[in-house]
mmCIF file with all atom_site columns, C-alpha atoms in Angstrom:
data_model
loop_
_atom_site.group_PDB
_atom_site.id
_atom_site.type_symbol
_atom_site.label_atom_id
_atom_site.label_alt_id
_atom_site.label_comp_id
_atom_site.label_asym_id
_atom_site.label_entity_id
_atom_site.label_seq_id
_atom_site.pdbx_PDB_ins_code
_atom_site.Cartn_x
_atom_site.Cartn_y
_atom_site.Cartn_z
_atom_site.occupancy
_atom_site.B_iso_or_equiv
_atom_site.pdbx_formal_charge
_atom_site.auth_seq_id
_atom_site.auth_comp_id
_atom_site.auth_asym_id
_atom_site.auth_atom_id
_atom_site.pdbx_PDB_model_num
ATOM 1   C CA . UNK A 1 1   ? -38.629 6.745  40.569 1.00 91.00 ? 1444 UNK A CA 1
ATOM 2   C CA . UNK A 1 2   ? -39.038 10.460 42.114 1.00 96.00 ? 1445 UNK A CA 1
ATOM 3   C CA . UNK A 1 3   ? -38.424 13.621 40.468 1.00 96.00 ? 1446 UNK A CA 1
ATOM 4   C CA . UNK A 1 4   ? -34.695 13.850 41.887 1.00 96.00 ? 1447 UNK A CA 1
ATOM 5   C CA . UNK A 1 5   ? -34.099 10.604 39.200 1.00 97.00 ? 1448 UNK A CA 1
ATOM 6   C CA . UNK A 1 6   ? -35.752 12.135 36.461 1.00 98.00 ? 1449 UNK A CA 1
ATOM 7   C CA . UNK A 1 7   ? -33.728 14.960 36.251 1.00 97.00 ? 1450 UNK A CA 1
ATOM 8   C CA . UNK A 1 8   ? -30.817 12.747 36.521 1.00 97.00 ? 1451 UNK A CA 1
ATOM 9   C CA . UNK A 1 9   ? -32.029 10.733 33.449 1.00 98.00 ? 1452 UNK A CA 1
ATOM 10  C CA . UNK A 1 10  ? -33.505 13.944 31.644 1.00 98.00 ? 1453 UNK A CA 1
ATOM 11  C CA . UNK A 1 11  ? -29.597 15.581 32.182 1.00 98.00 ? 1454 UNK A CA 1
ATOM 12  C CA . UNK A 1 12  ? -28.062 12.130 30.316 1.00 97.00 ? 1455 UNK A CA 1
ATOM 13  C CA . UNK A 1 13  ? -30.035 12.346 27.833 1.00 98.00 ? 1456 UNK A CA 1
ATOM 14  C CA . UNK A 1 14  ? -30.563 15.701 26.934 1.00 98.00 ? 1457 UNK A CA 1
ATOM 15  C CA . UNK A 1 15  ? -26.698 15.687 27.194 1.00 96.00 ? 1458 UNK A CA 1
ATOM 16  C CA . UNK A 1 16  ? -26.913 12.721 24.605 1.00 97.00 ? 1459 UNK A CA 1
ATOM 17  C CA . UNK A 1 17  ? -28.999 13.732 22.085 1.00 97.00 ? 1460 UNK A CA 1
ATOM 18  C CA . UNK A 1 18  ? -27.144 17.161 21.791 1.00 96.00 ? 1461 UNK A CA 1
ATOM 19  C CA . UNK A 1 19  ? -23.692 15.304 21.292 1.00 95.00 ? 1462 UNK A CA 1
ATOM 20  C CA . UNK A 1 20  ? -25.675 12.963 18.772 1.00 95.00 ? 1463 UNK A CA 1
ATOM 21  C CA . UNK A 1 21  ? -26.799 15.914 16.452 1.00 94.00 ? 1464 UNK A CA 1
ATOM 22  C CA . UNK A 1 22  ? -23.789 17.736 16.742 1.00 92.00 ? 1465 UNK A CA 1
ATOM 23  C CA . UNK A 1 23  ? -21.595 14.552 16.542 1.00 93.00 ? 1466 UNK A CA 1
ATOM 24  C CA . UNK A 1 24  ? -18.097 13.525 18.278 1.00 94.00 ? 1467 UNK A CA 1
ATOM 25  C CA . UNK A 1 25  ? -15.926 15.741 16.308 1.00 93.00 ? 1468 UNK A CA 1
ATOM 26  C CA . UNK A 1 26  ? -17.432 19.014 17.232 1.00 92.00 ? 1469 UNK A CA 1
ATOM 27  C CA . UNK A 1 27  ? -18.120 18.036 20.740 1.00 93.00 ? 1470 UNK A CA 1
ATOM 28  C CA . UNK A 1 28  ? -14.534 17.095 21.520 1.00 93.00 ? 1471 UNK A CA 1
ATOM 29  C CA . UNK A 1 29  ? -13.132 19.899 19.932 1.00 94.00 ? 1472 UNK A CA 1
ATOM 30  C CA . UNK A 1 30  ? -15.427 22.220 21.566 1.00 93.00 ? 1473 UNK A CA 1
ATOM 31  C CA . UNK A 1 31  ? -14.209 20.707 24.764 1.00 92.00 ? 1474 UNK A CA 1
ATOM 32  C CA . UNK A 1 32  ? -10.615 21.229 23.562 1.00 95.00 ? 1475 UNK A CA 1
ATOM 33  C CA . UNK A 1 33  ? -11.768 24.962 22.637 1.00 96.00 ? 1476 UNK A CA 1
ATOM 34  C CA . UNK A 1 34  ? -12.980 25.853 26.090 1.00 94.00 ? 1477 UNK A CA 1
ATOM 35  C CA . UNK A 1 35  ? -9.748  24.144 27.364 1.00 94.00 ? 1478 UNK A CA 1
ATOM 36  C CA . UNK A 1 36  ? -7.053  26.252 25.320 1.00 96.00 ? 1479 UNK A CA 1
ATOM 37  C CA . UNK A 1 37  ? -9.485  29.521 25.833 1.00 95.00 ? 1480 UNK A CA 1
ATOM 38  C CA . UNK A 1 38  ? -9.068  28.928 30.006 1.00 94.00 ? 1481 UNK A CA 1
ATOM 39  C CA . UNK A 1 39  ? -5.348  28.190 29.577 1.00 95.00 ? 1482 UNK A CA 1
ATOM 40  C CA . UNK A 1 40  ? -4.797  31.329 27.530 1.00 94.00 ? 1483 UNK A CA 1
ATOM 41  C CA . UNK A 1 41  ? -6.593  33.692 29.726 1.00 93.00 ? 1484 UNK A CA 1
ATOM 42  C CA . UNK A 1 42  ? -4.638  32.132 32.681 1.00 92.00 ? 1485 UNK A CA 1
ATOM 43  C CA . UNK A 1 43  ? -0.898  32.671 30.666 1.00 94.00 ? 1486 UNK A CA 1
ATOM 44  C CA . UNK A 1 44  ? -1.745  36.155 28.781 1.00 94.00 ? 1487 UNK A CA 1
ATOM 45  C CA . UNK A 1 45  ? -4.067  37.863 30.730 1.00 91.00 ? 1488 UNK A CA 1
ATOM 46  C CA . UNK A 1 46  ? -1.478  39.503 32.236 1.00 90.00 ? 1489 UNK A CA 1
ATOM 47  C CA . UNK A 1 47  ? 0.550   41.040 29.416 1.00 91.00 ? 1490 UNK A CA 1
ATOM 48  C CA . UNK A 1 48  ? -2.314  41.198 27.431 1.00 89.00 ? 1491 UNK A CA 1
ATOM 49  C CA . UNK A 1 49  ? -4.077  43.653 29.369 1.00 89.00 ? 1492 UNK A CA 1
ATOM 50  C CA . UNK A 1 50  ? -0.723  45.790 29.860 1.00 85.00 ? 1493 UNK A CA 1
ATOM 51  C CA . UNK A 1 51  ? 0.140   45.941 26.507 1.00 86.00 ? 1494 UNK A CA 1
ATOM 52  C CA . UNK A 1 52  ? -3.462  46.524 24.667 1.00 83.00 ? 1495 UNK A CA 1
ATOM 53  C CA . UNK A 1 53  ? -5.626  47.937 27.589 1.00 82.00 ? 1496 UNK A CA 1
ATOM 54  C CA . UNK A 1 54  ? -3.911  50.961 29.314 1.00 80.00 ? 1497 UNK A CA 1
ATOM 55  C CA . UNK A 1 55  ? -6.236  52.829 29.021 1.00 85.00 ? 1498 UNK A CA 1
ATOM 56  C CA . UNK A 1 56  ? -8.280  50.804 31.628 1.00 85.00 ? 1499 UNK A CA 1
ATOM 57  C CA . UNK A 1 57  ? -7.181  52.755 34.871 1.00 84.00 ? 1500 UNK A CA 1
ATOM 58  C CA . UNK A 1 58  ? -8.633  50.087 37.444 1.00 88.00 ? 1501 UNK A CA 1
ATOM 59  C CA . UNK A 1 59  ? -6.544  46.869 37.377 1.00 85.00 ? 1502 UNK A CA 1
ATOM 60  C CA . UNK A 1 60  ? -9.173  44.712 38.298 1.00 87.00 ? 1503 UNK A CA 1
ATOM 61  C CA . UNK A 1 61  ? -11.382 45.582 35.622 1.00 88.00 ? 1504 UNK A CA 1
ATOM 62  C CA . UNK A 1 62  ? -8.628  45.922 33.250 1.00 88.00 ? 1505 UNK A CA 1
ATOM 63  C CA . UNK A 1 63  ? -7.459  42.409 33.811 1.00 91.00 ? 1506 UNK A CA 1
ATOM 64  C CA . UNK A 1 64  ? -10.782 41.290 33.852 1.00 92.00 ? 1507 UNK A CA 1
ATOM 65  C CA . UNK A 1 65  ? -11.556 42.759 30.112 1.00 91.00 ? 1508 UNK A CA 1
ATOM 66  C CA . UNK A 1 66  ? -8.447  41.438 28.900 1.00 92.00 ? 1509 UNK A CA 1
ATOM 67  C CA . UNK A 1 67  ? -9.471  37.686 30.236 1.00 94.00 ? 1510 UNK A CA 1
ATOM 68  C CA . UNK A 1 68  ? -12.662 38.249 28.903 1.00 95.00 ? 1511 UNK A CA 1
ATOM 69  C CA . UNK A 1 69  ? -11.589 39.250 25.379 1.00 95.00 ? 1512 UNK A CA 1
ATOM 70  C CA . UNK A 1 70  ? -8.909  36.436 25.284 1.00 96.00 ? 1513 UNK A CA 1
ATOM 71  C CA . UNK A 1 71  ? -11.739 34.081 25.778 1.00 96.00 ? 1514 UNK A CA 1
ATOM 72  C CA . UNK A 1 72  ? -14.336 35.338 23.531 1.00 97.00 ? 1515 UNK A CA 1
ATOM 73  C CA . UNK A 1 73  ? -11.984 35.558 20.655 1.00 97.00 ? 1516 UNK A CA 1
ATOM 74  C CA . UNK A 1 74  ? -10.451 32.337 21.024 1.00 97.00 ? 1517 UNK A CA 1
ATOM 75  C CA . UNK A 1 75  ? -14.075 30.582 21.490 1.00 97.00 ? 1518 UNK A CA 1
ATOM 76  C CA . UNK A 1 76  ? -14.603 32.795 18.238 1.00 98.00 ? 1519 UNK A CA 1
ATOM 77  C CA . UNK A 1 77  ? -12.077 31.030 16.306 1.00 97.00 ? 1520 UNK A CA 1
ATOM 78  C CA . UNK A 1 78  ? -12.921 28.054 17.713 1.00 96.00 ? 1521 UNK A CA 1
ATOM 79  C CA . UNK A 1 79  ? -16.399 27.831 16.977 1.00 95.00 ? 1522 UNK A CA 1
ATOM 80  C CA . UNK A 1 80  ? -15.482 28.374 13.108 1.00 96.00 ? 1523 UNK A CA 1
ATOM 81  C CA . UNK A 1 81  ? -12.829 25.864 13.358 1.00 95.00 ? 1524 UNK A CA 1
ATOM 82  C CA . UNK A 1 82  ? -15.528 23.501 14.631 1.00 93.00 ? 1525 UNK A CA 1
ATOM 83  C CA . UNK A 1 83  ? -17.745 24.311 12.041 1.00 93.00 ? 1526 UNK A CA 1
ATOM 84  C CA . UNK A 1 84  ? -14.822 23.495 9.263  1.00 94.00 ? 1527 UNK A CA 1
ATOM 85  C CA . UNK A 1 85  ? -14.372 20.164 10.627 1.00 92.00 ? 1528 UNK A CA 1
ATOM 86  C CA . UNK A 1 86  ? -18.196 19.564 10.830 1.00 89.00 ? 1529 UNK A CA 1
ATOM 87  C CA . UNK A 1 87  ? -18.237 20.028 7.438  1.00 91.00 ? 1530 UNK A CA 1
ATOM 88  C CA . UNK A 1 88  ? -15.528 18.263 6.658  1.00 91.00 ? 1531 UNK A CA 1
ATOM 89  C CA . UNK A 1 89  ? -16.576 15.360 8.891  1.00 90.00 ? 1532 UNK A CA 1
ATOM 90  C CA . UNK A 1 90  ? -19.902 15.163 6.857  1.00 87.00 ? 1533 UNK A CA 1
ATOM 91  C CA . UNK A 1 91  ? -18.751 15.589 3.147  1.00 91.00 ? 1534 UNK A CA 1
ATOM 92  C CA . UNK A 1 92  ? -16.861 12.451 3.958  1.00 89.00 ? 1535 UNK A CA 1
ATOM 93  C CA . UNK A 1 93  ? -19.444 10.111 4.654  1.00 86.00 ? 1536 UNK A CA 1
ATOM 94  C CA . UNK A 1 94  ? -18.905 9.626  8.143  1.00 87.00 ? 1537 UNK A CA 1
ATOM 95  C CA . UNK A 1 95  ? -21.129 11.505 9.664  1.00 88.00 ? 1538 UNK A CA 1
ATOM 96  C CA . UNK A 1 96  ? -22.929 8.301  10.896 1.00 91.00 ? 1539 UNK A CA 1
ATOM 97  C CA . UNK A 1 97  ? -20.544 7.223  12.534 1.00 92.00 ? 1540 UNK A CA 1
ATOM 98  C CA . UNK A 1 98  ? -19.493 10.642 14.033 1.00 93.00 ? 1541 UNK A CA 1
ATOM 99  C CA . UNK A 1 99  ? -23.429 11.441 15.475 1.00 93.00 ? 1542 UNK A CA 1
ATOM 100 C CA . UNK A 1 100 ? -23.363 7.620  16.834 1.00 95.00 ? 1543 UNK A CA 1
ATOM 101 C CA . UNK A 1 101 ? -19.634 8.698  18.882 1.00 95.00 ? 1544 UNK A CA 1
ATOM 102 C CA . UNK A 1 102 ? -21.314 11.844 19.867 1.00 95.00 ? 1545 UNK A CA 1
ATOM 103 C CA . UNK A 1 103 ? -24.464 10.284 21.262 1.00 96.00 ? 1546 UNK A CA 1
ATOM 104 C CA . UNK A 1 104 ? -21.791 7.649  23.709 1.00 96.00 ? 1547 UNK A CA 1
ATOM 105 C CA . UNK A 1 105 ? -19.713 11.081 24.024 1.00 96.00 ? 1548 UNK A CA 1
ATOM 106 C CA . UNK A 1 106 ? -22.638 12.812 25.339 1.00 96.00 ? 1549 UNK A CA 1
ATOM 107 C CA . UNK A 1 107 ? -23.818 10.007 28.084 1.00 97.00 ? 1550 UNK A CA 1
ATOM 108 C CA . UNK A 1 108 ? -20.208 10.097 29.052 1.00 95.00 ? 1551 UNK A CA 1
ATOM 109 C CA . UNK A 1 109 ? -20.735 13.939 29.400 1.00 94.00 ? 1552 UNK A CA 1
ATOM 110 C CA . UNK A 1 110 ? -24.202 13.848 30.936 1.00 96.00 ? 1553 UNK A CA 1
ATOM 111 C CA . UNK A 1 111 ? -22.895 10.715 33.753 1.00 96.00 ? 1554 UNK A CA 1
ATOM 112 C CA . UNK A 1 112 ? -19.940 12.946 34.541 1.00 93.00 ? 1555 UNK A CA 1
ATOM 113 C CA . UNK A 1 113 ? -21.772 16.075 34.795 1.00 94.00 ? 1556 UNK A CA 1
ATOM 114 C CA . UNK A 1 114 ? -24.459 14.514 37.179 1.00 96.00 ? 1557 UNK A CA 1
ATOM 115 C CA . UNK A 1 115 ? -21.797 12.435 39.281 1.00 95.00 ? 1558 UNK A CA 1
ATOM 116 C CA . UNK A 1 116 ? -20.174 15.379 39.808 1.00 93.00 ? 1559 UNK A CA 1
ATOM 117 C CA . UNK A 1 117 ? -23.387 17.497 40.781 1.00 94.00 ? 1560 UNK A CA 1
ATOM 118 C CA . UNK A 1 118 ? -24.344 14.300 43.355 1.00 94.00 ? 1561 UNK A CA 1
ATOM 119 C CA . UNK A 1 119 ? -20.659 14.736 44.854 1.00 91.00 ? 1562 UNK A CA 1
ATOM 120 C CA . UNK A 1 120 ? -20.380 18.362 45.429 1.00 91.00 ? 1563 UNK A CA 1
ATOM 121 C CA . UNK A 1 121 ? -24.138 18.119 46.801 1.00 91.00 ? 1564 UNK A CA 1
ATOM 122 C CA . UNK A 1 122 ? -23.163 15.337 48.788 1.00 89.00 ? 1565 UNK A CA 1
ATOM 123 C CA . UNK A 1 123 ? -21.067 17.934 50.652 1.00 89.00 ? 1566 UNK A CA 1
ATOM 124 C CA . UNK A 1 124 ? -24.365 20.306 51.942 1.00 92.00 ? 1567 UNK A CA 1
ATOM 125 C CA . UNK A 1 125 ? -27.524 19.138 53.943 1.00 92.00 ? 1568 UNK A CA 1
ATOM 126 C CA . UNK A 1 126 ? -29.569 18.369 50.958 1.00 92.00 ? 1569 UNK A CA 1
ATOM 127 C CA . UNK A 1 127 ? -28.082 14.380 51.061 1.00 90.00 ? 1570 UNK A CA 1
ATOM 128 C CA . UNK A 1 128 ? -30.804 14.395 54.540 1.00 92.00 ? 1571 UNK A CA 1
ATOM 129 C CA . UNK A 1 129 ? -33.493 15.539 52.623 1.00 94.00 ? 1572 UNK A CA 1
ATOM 130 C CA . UNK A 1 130 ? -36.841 12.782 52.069 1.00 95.00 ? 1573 UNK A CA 1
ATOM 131 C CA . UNK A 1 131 ? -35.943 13.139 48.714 1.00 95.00 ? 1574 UNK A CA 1
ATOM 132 C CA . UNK A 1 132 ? -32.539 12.644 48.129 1.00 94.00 ? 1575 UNK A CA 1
ATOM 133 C CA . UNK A 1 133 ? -32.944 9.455  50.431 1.00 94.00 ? 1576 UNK A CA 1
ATOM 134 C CA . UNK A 1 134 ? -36.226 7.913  48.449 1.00 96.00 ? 1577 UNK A CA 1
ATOM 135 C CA . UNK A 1 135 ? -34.733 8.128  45.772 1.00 96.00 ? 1578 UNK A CA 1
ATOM 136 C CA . UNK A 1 136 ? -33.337 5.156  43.626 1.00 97.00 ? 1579 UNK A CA 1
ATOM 137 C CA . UNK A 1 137 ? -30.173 6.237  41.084 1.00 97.00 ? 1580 UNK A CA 1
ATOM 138 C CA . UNK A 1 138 ? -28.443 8.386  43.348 1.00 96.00 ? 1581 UNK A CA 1
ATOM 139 C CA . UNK A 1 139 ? -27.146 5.733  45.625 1.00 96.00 ? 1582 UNK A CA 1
ATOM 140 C CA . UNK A 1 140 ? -25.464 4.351  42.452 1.00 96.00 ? 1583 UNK A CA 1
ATOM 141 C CA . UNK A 1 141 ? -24.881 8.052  41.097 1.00 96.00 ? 1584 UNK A CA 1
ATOM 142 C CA . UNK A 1 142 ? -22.977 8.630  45.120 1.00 94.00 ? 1585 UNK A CA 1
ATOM 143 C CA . UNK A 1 143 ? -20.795 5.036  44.670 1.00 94.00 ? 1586 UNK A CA 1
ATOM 144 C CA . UNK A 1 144 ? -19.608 6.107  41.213 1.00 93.00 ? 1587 UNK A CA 1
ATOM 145 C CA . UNK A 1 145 ? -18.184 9.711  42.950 1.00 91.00 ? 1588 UNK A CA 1
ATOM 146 C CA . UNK A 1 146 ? -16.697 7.890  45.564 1.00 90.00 ? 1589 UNK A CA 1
ATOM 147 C CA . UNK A 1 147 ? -14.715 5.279  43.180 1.00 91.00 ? 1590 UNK A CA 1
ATOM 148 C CA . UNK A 1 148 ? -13.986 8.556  41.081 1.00 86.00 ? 1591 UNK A CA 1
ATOM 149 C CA . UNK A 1 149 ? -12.270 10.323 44.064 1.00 83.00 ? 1592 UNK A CA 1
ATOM 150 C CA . UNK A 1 150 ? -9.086  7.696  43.714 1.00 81.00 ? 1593 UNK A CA 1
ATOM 151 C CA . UNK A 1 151 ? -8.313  9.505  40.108 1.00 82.00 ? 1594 UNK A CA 1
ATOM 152 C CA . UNK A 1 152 ? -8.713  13.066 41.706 1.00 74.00 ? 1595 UNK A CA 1
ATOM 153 C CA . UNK A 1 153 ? -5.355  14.587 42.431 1.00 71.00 ? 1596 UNK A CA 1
#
């Protein structure tokens, strides 16, 4: 193995043993989080940044402000939302079973995030490179973006 499919198992794991400490429930809601922050600054931006930022004479900035508040606050009340549930997760008992959920959830994560790097690199030059061609996952890492294309829209 080369350095190319180190990285590649160093980002599955790394992305694994984060979901295992900080178990299934807060990684899936902080994925929900980040999900309902995006939506929100897509839908309010707008009359958010009319109603509350006037004073803002550019509308490029002001619009970018108001995006920029909508998404800190709502990751804000998010992250304390996550934390309740963390807690509530372990005062149950099942916080074994939540860190062992979060360690699959996180090599779910880490495979996605790296078939996804492999496809969008896939697109430049760097698939001629010595490297990309010696090396020995991402011909496996390439097959599993292509059979993930059918499920794009």
């Amino acid at each position: 193995m080369i350095w190319v499919d180190w990285l590649i198992v160093g980002i599955i794991a790394l992305s694994a043993a984060i979901s295992l400490i900080r178990g299934f429930v807060v990684e899936a809601l902080s994925i929900i989080i980040w999900v309902v922050a995006l939506w929100a600054a897509f839908q309010f931006t707008g009359p958010f940044a009319h109603t509350f930022l006037g004073g803002i004479e550019l509308p490029s900035v002001r619009l970018a402000v108001a995006a920029l508040i909508l998404i800190v606050a709502i990751l804000m009340l998010g992250s304390m939302l996550s934390w309740l549930l963390g807690r509530l997760v372990r005062s149950t008992g099942l916080s074994g079973t939540d860190r062992l959920l979060g360690g699959v959830f996180g090599i779910l994560r880490g495979a996605l995030t790296v078939v996804s790097l492999v496809a969008v690199a896939s697109w430049t030059p760097v698939c001629q490179d010595p490297w990309w061609q010696q090396s020995q996952l991402i011909p496996t890492v390439e097959a599993l973006a292509m059979q993930a294309r059918d499920f794009l829209p």
